[in-house]
One Martini backbone bead per residue (centre of mass of N, CA, C, O) as a GRO file, in nm:
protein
  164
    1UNK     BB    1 -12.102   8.229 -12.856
    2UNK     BB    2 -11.912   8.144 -12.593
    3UNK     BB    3 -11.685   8.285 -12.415
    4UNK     BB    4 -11.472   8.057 -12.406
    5UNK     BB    5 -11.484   8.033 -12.731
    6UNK     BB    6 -11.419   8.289 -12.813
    7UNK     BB    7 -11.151   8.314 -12.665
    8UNK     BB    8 -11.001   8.150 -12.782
    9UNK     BB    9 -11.015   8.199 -13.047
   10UNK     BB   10 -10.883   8.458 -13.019
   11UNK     BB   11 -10.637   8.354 -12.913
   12UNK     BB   12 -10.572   8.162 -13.163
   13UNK     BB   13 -10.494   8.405 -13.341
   14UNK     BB   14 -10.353   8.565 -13.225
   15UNK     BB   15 -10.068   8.346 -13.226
   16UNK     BB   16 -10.004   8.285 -13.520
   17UNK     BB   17  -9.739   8.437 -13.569
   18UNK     BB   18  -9.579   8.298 -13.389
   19UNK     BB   19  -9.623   7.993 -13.459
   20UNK     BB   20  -9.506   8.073 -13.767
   21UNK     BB   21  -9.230   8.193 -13.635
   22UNK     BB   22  -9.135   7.937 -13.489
   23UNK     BB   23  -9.130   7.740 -13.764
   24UNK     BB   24  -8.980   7.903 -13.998
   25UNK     BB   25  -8.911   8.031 -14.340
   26UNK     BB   26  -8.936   7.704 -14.456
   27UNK     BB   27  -9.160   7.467 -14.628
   28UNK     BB   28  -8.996   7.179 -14.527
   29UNK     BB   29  -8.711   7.210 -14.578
   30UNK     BB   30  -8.405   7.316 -14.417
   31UNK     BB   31  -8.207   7.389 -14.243
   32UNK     BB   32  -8.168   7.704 -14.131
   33UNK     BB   33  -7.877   7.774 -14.021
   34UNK     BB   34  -7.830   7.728 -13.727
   35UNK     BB   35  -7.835   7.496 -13.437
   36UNK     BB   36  -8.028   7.456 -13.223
   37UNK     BB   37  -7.976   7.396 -12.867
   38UNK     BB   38  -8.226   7.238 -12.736
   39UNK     BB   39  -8.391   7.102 -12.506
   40UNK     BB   40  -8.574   6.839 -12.444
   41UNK     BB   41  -8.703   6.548 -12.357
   42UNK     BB   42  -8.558   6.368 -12.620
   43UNK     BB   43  -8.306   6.582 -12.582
   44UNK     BB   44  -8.101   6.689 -12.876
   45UNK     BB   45  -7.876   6.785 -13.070
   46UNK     BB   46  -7.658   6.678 -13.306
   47UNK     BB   47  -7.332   6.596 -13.359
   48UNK     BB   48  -7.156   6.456 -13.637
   49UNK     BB   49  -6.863   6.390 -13.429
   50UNK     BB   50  -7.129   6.188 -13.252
   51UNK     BB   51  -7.166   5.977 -13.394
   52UNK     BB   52  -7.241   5.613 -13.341
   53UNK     BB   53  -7.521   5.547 -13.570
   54UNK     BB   54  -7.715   5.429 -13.822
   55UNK     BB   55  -8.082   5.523 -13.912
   56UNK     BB   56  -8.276   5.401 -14.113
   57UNK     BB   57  -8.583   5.547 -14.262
   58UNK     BB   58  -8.861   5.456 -14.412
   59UNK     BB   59  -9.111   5.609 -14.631
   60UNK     BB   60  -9.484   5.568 -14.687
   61UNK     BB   61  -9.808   5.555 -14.872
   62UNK     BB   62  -9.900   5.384 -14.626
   63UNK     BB   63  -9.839   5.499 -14.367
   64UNK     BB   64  -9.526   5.437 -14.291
   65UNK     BB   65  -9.250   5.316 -14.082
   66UNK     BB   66  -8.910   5.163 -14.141
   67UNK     BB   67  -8.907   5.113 -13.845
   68UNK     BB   68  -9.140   5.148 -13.581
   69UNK     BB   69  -8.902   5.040 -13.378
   70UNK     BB   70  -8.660   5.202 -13.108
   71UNK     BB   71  -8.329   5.198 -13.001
   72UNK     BB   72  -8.137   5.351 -12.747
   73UNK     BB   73  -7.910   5.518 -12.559
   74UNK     BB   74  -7.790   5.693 -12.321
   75UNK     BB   75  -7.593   5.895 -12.500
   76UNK     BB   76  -7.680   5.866 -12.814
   77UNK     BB   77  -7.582   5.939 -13.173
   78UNK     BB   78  -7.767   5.990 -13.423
   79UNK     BB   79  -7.817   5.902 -13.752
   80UNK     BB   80  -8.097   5.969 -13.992
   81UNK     BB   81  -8.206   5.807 -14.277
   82UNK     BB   82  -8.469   5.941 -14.478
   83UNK     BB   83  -8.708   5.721 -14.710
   84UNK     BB   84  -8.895   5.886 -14.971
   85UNK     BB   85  -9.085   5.609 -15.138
   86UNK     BB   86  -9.282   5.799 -15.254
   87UNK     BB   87  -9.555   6.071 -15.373
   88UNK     BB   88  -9.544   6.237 -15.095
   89UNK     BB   89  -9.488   6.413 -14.811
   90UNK     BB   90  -9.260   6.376 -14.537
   91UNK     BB   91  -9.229   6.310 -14.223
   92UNK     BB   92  -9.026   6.368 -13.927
   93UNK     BB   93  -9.130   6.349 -13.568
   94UNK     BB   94  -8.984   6.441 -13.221
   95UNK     BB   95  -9.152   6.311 -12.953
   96UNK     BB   96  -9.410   6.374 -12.739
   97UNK     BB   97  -9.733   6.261 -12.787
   98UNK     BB   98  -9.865   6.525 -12.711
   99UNK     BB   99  -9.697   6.704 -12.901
  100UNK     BB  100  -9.781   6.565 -13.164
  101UNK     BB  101 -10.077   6.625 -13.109
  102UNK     BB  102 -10.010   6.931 -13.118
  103UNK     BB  103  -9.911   6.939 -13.401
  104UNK     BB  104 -10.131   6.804 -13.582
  105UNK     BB  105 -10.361   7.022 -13.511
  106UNK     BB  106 -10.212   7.252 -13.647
  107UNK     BB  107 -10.201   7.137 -13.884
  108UNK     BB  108 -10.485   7.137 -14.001
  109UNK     BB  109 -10.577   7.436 -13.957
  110UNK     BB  110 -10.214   7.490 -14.070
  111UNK     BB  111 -10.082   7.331 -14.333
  112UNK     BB  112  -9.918   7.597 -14.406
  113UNK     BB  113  -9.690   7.589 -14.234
  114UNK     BB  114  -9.366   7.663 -14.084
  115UNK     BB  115  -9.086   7.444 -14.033
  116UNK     BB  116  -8.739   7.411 -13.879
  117UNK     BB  117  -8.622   7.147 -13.663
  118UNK     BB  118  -8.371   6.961 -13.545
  119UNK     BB  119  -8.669   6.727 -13.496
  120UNK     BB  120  -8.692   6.744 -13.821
  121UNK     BB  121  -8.788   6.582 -14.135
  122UNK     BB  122  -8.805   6.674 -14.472
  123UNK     BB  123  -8.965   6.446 -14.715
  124UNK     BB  124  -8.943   6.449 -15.060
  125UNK     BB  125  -9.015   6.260 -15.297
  126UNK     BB  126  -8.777   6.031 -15.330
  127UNK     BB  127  -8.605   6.140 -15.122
  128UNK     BB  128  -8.368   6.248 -14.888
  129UNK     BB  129  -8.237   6.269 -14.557
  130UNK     BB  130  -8.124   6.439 -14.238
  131UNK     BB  131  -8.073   6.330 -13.868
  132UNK     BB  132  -7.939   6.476 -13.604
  133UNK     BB  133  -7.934   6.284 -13.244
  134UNK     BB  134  -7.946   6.325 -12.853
  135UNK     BB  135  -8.015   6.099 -12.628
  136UNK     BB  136  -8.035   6.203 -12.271
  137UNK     BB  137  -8.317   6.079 -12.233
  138UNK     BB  138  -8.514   5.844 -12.059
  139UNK     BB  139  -8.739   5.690 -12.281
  140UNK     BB  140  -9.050   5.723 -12.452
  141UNK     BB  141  -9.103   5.813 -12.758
  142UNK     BB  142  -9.174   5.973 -13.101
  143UNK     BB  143  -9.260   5.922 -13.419
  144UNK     BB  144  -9.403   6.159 -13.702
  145UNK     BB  145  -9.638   6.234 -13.925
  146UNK     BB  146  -9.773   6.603 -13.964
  147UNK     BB  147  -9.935   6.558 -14.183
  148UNK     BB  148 -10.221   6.588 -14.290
  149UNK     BB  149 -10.332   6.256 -14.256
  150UNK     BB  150 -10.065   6.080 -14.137
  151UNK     BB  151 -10.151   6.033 -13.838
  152UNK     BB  152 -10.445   5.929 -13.833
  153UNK     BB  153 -10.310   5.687 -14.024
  154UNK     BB  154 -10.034   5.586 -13.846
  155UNK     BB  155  -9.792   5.771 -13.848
  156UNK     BB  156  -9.598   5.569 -13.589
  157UNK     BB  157  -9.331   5.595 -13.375
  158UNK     BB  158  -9.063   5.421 -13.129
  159UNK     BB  159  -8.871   5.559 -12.889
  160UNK     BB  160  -8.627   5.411 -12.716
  161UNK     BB  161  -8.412   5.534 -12.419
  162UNK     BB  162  -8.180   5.308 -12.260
  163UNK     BB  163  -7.942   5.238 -12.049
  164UNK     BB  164  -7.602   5.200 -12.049
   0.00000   0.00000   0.00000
C-alpha cells in the first residue's frame, strides 16, 4: 500500500466514531431531542407554526420519488410528507450535490451507519414521515435516498429555491 492510501485508510478509521456520533443515536429512527438549528447551505430546519404549504412526495421500490423537481420561493417553510409505498426503507436527504455524494459514499462503506438530522426523514415501508423545512437560500439543492444503491438506482430529485 502507498504511503498516501495507507495515510487515507488510516484517516478515514480514526474518523469513524466521530462520523457515527455525527449521525445520532438511532438508526433511520425520527429526530430524538430537540431540533438542531444549524445554518445550511440548503436552509434550516423549519419552526410548524411557519409552515406556508404542505408538499407531499411519495417514495418507491423504484428507486423514484414522485414528484422528481421542487420549486419554492426564498423564505418559504415546507412541510414535507413523505410516503414510502414500498416494501424496503426509504429515505429523504436534502443537500448539495456534492455533499449528497459524500453522503452516499459514506453509506455504502458504512451501510448500518446512524443518523438523525433536521433535513433527514427516514421512512419504513408503508409507513409515512414529516419534515418541516425554511429555505432561506436562493439556489438549486437536491434531495435523494442515501441507502445503499438507491442513489445509483437514481433516486434524486432537484429542489429550486427562487426570490420572493
Amino acid at each position: 500500500m502507498t504511503k498516501p492510501a495507507l495515510a487515507l485508510t488510516l484517516a478515514g478509521l480514526l474518523a469513524l466514531p466521530f462520523v457515527a456520533a455525527a449521525h445520532g443515536d438511532s438508526h433511520h429512527g425520527g429526530h430524538n431531542g430537540p431540533v438542531v438549528m444549524e445554518q445550511k447551505p440548503w436552509g434550516i430546519a423549519g419552526q410548524a407554526k411557519a409552515v406556508k404549504r404542505t408538499i407531499e412526495v411519495k417514495m418507491t421500490d423504484d428507486m423514484r420519488f414522485t414528484p422528481r423537481e421542487i420549486e419554492v420561493r426564498q423564505g418559504e417553510t415546507i412541510r414535507f410528507i413523505h410516503h414510502n409505498s414500498g416494501k424496503v426503507m426509504h429515505e429523504f436527504v436534502l443537500g448539495t450535490r456534492k455533499e449528497l455524494e459524500e453522503h452516499a459514499e459514506l453509506m455504502k462503506k458504512f451501510p448500518d451507519m446512524e443518523h438523525d438530522e433536521p433535513y433527514m426523514a427516514h421512512v419504513a415501508p408503508g409507513k409515512t414521515a414529516e419534515m418541516i423545512w425554511h429555505f432561506n437560500r436562493v439556489g438549486e439543492f437536491e434531495f435523494a435516498c442515501l441507502l445503499p444503491g438507491h442513489f445509483e438506482a437514481g433516486m434524486i430529485g432537484k429542489i429550486r429555491v427562487v426570490r420572493r
